[in-house]
Coordinates of C-alpha atoms in Angstrom, one line a residue:
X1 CA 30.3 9.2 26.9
X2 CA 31.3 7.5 23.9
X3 CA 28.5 5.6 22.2
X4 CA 28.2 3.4 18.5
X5 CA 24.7 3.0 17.3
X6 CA 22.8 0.9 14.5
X7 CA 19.8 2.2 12.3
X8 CA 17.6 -0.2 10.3
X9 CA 14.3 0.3 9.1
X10 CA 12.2 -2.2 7.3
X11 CA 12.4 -0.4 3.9
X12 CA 16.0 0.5 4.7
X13 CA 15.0 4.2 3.1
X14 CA 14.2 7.3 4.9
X15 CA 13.8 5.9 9.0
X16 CA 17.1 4.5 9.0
X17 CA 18.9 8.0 8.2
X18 CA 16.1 10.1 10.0
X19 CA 17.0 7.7 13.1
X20 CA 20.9 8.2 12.7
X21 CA 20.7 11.9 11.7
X22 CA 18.5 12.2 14.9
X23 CA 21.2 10.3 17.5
X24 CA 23.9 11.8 16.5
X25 CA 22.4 15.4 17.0
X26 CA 21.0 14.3 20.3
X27 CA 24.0 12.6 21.7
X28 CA 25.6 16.1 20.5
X29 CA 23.1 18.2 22.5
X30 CA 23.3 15.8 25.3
X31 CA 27.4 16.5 25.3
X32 CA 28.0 12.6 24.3
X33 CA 29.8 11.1 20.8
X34 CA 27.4 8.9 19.0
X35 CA 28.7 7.2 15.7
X36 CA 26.2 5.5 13.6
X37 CA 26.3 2.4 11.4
X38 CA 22.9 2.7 8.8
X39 CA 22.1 -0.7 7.7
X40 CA 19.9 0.3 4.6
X41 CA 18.7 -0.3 1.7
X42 CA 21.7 1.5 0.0
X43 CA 24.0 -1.4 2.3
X44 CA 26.5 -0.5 5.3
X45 CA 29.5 0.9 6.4
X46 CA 30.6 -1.3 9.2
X47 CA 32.0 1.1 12.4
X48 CA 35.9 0.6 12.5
X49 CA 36.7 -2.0 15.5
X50 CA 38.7 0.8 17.4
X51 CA 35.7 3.0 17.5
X52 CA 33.5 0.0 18.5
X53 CA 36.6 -1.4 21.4
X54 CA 36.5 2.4 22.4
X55 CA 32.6 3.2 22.9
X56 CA 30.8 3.0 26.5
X57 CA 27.6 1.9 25.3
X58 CA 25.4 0.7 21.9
X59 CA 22.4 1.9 20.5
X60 CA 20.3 -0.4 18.5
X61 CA 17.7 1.9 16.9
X62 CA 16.2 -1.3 14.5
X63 CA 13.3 -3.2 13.3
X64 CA 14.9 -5.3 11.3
X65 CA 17.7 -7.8 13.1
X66 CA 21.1 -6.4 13.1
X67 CA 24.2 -7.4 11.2
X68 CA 27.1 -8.8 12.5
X69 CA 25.4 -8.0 16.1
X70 CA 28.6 -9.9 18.3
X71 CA 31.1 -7.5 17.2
X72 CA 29.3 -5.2 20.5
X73 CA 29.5 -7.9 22.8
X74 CA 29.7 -7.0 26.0
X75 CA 29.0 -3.5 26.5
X76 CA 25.9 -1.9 27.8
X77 CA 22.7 -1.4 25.4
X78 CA 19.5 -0.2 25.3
X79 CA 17.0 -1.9 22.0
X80 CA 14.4 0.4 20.5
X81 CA 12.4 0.7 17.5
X82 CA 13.8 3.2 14.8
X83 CA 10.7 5.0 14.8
X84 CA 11.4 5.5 18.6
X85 CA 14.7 7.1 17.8
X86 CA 13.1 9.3 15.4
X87 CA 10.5 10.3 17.5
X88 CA 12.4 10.5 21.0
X89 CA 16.1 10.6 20.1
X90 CA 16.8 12.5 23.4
X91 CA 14.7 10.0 25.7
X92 CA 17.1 7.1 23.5
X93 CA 20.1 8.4 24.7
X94 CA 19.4 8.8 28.0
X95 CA 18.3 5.2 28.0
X96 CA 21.6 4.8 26.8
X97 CA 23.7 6.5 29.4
X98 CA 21.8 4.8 31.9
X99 CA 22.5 1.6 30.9
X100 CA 26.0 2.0 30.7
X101 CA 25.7 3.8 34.3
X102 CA 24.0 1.0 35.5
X103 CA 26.7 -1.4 33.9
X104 CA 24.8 -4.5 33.1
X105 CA 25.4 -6.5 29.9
X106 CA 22.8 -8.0 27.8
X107 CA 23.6 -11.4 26.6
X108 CA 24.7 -11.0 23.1
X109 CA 22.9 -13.9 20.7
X110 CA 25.7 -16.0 18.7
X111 CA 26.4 -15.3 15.1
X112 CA 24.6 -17.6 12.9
X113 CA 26.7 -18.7 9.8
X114 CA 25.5 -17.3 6.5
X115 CA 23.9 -13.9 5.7
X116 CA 19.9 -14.7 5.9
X117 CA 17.5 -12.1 5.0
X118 CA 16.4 -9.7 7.6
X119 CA 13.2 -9.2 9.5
X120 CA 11.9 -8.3 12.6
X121 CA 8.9 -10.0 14.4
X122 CA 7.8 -9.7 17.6
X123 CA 6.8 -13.5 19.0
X124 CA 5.2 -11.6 21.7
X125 CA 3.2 -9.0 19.7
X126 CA -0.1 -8.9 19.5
X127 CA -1.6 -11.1 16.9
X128 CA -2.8 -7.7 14.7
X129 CA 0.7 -6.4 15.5
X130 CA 2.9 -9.7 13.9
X131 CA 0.3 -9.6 11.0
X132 CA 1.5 -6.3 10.2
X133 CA 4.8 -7.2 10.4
X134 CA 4.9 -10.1 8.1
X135 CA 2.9 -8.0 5.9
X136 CA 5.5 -5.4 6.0
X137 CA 8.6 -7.5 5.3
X138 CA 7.2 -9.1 2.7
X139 CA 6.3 -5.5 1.2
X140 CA 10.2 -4.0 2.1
X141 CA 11.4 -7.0 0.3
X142 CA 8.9 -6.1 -2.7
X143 CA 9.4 -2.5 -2.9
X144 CA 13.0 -2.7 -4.9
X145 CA 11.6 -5.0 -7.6
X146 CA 8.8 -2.7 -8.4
X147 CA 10.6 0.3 -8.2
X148 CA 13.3 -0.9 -10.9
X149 CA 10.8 -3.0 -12.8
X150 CA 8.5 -0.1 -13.0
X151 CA 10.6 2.6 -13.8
X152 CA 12.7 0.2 -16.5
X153 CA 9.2 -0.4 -18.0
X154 CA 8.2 3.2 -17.8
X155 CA 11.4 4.0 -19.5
X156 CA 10.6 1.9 -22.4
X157 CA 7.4 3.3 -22.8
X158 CA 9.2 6.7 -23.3
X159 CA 11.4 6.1 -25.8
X160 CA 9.0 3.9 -27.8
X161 CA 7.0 6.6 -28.1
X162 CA 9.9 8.4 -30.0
X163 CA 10.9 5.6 -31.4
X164 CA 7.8 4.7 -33.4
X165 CA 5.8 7.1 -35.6
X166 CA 2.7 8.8 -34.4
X167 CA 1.1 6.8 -30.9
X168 CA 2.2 3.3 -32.3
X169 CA 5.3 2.8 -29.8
X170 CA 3.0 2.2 -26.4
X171 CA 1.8 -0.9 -28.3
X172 CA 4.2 -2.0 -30.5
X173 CA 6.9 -2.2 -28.0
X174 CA 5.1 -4.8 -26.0
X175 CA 4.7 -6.6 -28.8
X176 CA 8.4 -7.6 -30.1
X177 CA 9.3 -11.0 -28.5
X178 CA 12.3 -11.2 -26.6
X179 CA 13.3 -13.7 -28.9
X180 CA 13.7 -11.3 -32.0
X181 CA 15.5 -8.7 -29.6
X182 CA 18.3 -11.9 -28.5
X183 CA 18.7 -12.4 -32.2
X184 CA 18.4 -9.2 -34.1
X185 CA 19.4 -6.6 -31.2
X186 CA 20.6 -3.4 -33.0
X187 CA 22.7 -0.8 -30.6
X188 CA 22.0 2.2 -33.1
X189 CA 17.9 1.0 -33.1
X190 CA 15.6 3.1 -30.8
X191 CA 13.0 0.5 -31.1
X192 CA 15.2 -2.2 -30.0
X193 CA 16.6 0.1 -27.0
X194 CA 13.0 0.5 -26.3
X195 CA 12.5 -3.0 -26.3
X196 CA 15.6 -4.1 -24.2
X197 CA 14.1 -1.4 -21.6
X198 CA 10.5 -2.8 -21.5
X199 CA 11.3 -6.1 -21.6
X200 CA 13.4 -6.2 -18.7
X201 CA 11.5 -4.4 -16.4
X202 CA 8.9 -6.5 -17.2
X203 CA 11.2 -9.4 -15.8
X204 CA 12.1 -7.0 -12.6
X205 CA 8.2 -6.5 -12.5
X206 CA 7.1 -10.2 -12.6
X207 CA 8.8 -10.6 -9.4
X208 CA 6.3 -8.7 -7.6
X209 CA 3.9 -11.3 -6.3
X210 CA 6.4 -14.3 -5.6
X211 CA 8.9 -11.9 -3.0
X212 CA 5.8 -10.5 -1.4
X213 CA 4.5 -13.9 -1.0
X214 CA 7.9 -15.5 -0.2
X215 CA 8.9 -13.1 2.4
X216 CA 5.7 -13.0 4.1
X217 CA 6.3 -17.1 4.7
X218 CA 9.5 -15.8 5.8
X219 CA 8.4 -13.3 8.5
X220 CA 6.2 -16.4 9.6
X221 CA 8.8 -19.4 9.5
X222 CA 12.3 -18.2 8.7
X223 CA 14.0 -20.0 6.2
X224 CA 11.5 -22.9 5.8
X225 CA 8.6 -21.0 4.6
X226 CA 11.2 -19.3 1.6
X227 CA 10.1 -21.8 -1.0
X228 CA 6.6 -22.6 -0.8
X229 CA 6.2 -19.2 -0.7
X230 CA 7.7 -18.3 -3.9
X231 CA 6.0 -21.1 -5.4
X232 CA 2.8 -20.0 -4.1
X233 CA 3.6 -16.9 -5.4
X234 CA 5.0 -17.7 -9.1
X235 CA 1.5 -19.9 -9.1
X236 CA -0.5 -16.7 -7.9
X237 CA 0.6 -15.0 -11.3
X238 CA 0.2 -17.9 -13.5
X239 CA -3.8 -18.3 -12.5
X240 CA -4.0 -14.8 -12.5
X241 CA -4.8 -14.3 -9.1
X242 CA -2.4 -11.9 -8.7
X243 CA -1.4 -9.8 -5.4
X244 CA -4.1 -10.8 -3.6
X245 CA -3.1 -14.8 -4.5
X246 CA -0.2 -13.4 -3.3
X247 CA -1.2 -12.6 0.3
X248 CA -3.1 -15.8 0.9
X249 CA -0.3 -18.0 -0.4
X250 CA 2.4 -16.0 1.7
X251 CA 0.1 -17.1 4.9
X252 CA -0.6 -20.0 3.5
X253 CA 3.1 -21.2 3.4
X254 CA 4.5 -19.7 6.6
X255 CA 2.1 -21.6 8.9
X256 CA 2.4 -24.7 6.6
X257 CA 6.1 -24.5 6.5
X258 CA 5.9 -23.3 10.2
X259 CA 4.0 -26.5 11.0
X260 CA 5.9 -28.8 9.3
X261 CA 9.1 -28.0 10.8
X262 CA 8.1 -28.4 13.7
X263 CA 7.2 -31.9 13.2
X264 CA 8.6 -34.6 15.6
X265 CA 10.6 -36.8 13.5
X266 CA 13.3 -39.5 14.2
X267 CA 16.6 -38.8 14.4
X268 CA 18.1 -40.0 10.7
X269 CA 14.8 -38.0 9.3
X270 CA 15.7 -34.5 10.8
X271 CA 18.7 -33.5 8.8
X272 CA 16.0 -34.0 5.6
X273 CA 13.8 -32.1 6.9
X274 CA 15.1 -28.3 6.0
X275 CA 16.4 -28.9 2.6
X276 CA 13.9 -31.8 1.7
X277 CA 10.9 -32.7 3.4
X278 CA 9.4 -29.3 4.6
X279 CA 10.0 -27.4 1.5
X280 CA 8.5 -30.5 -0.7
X281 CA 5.3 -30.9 1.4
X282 CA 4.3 -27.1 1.7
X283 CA 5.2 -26.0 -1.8
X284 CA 2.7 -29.6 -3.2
X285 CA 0.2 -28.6 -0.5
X286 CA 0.0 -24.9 -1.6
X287 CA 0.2 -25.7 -5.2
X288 CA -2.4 -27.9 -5.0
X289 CA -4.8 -25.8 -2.9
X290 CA -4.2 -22.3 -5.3
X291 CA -4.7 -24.6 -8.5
X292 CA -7.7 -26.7 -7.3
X293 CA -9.7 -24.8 -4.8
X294 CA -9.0 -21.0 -4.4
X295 CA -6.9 -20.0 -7.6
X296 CA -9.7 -19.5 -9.9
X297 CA -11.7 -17.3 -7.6
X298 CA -9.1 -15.3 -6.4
X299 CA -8.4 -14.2 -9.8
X300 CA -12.2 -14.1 -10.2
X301 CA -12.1 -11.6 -7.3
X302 CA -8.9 -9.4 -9.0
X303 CA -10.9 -9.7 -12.3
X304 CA -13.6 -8.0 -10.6
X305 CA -11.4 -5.9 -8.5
X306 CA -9.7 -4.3 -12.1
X307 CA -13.0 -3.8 -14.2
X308 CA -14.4 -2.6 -11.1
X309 CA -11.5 -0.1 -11.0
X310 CA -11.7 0.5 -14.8
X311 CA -15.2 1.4 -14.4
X312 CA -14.9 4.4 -11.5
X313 CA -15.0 7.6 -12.8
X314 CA -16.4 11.5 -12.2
X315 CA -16.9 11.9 -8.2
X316 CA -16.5 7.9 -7.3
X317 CA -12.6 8.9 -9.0
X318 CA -12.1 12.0 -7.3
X319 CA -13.0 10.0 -3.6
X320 CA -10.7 7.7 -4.4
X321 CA -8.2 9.6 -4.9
X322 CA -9.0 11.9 -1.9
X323 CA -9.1 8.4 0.7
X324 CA -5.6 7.6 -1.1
X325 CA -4.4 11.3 -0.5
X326 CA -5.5 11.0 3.3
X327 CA -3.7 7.9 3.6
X328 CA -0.7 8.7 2.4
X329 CA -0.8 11.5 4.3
X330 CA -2.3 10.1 7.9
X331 CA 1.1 8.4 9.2
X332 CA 3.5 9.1 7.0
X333 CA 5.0 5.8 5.9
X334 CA 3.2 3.9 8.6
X335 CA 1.5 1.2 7.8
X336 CA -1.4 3.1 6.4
X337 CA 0.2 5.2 4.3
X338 CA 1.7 1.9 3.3
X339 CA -1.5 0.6 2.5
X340 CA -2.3 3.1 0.1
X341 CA 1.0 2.7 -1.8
X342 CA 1.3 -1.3 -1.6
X343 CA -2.6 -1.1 -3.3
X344 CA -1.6 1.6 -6.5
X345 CA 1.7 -0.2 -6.9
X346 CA 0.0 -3.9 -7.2
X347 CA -2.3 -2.1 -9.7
X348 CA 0.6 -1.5 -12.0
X349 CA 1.1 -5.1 -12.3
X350 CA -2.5 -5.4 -14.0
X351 CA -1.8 -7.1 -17.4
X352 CA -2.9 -5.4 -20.6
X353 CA -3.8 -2.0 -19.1
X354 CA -4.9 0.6 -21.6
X355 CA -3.0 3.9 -22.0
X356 CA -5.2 5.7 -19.9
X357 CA -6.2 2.7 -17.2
X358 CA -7.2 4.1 -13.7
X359 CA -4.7 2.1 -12.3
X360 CA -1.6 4.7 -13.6
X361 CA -3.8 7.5 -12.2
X362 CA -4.1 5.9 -9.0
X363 CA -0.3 5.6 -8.6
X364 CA 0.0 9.7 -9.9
X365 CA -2.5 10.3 -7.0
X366 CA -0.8 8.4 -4.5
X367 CA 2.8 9.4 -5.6
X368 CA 1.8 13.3 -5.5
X369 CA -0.2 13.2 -2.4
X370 CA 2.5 11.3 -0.3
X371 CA 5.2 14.6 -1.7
X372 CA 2.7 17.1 -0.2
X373 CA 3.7 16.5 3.5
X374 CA 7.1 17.2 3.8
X375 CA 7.3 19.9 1.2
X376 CA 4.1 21.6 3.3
X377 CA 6.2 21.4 6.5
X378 CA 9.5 23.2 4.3
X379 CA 6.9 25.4 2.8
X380 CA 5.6 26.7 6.0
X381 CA 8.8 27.0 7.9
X382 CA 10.1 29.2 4.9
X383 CA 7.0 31.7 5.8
X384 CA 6.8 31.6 9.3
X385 CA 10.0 30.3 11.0
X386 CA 8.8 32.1 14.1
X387 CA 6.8 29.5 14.6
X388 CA 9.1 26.6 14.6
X389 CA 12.1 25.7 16.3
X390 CA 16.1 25.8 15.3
X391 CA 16.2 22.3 14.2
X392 CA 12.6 22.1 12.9
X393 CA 14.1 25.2 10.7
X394 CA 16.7 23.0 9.5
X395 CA 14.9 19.8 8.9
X396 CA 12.4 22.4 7.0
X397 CA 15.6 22.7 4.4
X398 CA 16.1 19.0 4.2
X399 CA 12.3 18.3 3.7
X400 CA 12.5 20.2 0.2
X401 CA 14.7 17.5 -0.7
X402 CA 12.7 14.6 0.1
X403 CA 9.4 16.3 -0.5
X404 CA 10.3 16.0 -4.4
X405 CA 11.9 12.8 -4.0
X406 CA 8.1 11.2 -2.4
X407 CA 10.0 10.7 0.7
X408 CA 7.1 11.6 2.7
X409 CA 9.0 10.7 6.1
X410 CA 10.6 13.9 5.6
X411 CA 7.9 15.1 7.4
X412 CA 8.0 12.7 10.6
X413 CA 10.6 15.3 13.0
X414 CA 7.4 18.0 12.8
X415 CA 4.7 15.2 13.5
X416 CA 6.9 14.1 16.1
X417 CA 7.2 17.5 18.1
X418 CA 3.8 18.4 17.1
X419 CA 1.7 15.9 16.3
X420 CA -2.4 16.3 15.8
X421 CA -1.5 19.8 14.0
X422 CA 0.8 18.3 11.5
X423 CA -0.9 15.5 10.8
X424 CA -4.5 17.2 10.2
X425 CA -2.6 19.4 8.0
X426 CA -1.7 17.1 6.2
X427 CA -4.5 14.8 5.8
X428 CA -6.2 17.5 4.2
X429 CA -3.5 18.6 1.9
X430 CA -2.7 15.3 1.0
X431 CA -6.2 14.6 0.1
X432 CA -6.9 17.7 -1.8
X433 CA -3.9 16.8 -3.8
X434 CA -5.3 13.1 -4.3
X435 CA -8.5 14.1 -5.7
X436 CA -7.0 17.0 -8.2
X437 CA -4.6 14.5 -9.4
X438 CA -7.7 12.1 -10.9
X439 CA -9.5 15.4 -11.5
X440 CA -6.8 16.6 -14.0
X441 CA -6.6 12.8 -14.9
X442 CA -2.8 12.6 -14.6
X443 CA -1.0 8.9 -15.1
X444 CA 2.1 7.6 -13.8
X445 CA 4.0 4.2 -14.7
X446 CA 6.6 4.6 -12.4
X447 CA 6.1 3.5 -9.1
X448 CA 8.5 6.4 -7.3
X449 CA 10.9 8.7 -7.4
X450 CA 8.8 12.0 -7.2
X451 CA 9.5 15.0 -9.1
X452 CA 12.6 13.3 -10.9
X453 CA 10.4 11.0 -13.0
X454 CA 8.3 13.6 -14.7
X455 CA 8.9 12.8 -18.1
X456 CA 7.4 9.6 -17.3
X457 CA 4.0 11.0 -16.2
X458 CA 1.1 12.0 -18.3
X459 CA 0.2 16.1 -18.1
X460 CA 3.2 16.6 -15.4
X461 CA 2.6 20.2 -15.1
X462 CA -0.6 19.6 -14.2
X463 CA 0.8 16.7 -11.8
X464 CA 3.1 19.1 -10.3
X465 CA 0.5 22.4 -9.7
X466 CA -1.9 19.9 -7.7
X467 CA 1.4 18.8 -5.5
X468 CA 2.1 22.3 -5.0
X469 CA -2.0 23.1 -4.3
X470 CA -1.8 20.5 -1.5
X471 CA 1.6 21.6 -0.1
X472 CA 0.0 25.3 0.4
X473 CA -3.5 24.0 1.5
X474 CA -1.0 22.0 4.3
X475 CA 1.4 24.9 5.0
X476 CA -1.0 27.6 5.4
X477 CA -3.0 25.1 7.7
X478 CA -0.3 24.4 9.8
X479 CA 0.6 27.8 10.1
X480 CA -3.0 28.6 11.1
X481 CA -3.1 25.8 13.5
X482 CA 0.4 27.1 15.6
X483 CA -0.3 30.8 15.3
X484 CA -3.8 30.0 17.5
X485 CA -1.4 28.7 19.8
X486 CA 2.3 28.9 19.8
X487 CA 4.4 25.8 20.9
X488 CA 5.9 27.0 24.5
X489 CA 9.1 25.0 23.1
X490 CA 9.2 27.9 20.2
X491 CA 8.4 30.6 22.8
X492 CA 11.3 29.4 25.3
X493 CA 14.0 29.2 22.5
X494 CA 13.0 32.7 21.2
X495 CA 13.5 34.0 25.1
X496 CA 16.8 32.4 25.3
X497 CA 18.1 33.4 22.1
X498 CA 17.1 36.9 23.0
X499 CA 18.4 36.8 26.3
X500 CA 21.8 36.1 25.2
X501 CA 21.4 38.9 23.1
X502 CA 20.3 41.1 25.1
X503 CA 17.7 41.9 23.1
X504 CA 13.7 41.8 24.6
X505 CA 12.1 38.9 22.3
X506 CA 9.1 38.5 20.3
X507 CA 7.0 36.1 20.7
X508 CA 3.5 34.8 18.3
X509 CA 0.3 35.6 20.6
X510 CA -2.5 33.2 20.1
X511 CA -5.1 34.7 17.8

């Protein structure tokens, strides 16, 4: 059979291509044709029509709502999470087939006019289930503002610090108002290059709270709750209540704006209502509640939250940076490990941070422990490849890659086949690798990007032999773990590979 397929994960990073990479080699294996349309964070390449007119089923593999859904209208298709087609691309695609065997149609929803942004929440979720999911689109909306902000601002920092004599640049290049820069800007200048850099990602950066908050009203009320949650948000950061002022106006505004819209209203009122009355009302209601009731102790809290931060050191550090390690590594871009990311990248947002301010060391720990995973999985099928299967051998290759990169999904097709060995494993790597990072007392600015960042992080060599300790503490681990008892898959592909051979096989005994 002939089948098109769309990937989409929340972040639009590693899951969506993990999911299509996974179809199209289990529609291969299976004998079928699966052609794959990633609608990422990177954008998409729509399928040509004649593939689309041509194909006997679709695949949505998504968790975000899909593009342009009508141009499959009416052929068989089966709707799954992308994690699902990560996890159980095989089971997927015999979904698939039997939908089209059984030859019945879902209805195909209408296009809506416009591109709106996209999210993905369950009505009929669990209530812990759709507070995740708000949380999370609000977060995969955030992530691309802190990632250029951050890295802009690191970048600035960098060349300051050649730019000005002895340890002056750090300080001084915060200090130049953006005015001067419009006026006096210099293309041969260092300082003003230095400037330009900081200065900008500072802009990218003070975006932070208001998307978080706006797209968490999103998730909650669609359109309506866009507004008074960027309002709520801009007001978060001018009382200083930060990302936690953040979170409670994003909620805040998406029932209020949820609420509102659902008002019943006479007839010449209800074309106001979307562009006038419900954004007016919810963004005066939450301004007035952040100002006059809960602004002032919400940034009481984050004041509290920071010196409390600022104050950690010797073992109270090094268990931080351990819980962040096990974090990141527990479900590998879940919502836990997400967790742990969301609270060291919210950190960097902390104004007037000193040089040395827990907060960068918290983001080193976090970045390295969450590049221990995958790399411990490549690590350990480079030593024992006996142990694992073909394609487990080849994703071993690819998780180098993303390893270095902090893509710690790379690691997600050996939990999936394997799960409480892999994971334990990596917990404890991950957390090893946590805790030597605020050991060694490595900083990082940046909020991703791995290995390739390293000038931007304090003592990288340092930074980079704790990532490597955790990746062999994992490896060796999971090694350890399989060799007790080898996977039967592993034994039955060694038996049939030697069979067709004709060669007798060996196979790992248990210790």
């Amino acid at each position: 059979m002939k089948f098109v397929a769309v990937t989409s994960c929340p972040t639009g990073i590693a899951h969506t291509y993990m999911a299509a990479e996974a179809l199209e080699q289990a529609g291969k294996a299976a004998g079928h044709t699966v052609t794959v349309e990633t609608q990422g964070a990177a954008g998409s390449t729509p399928i040509d029509p004649q593939v689309i007119a041509e194909a006997d089923g679709v695949i949505y593999a998504a968790d975000l709502e899909v593009k342009d859904r009508e141009r499959f209208a009416g052929k068989p298709s089966v709707d799954v999470g992308v994690k699902k087609a990560v996890h159980d691309a095989a089971g997927v695609i015999a979904q698939a087939v039997a939908a089209v065997e059984s030859g019945v149609v879902a209805a195909t929803p209408a296009a809506t006019p416009g591109a709106a942004p996209a999210t993905k929440v369950d009505p009929n979720a669990s209530v812990a289930t759709r507070v995740r999911q708000w949380l999370m689109t609000g977060v995969s909306y955030m992530i691309p503002f802190v990632a250029a902000g951050g890295i802009l601002i690191a970048l600035g920092f960098m060349v300051a610090a050649f730019a000005w004599p002895g340890d002056e640049g750090v300080v001084a290049v915060t200090k130049v108002p953006l005015g001067d820069l419009l006026a006096n800007f210099n293309a041969l200048s260092g300082q003003d290059w230095a400037v330009l850099l900081f200065q900008t990602g500072a802009v990218a950066f003070g975006f932070l709270v208001p998307v978080l908050s706006g797209f968490i009203a999103y998730g909650i009320a669609d359109r309506p709750g866009l507004v008074p949650g960027f309002v709520g948000g801009a007001i978060s950061g001018a009382v200083g209540a930060g990302f936690l002022g953040g979170l409670v106006t994003g909620f805040m505004a998406g029932f209020l704006a949820l609420w509102i819209s659902r008002w019943r209203v006479p007839k010449g009122v209800r074309g106001v209502m979307p562009v006038v009355v419900v954004p007016l009302l919810s963004s005066a209601i939450v301004g007035f509640v952040m100002v006059v009731l809960i602004g002032q102790p919400i940034a009481s809290a984050m004041d509290g939250l920071t010196s409390w931060l600022n104050g950690l050191s010797g073992a109270n550090l090094l268990l931080m940076g351990a819980l962040l390690g096990a974090m990141m590594g527990f479900d590998l871009g879940g919502p836990i490990n997400k967790v742990a990311y969301t609270f060291a990248v919210t950190g960097l947002a902390t104004e007037g941070l000193a040089a040395d301010a827990v907060q960068y060391q918290i983001m080193a720990a976090v970045m390295a422990a969450g590049m221990v995973a995958p790399l411990a999985m490549a690590f350990a099928t480079s030593i024992r490849k006996n142990l694992f299967t073909h394609a487990e051998q080849e994703n071993g290759k690819a998780a180098w890659l993303l390893g270095l990169s902090f893509i710690s999904e790379g690691a997600i097709p050996f939990a999936a086949a394997d799960p409480w060995r892999v994971i334990v494993s990596s917990v404890v790597g991950s957390s090893v690798t946590g805790a030597l990072v605020m050991a060694v007392g490595s900083g990082l600015r940046a909020p991703h990007g791995g290995i390739w960042v390293a000038p931007l992080i304090s003592n990288p060599f340092a930074f980079v032999g704790c990532v490597a300790v955790g990746m062999v503490v994992s490896g060796l681990l999971v090694v350890a773990l399989k060799s007790a008892r080898p996977s039967p898959l592993v034994q039955a592909e060694q038996q049939a590979d030697a069979a067709a051979a004709g060669e007798p096989v060996l196979v790992p005994r248990a210790a």
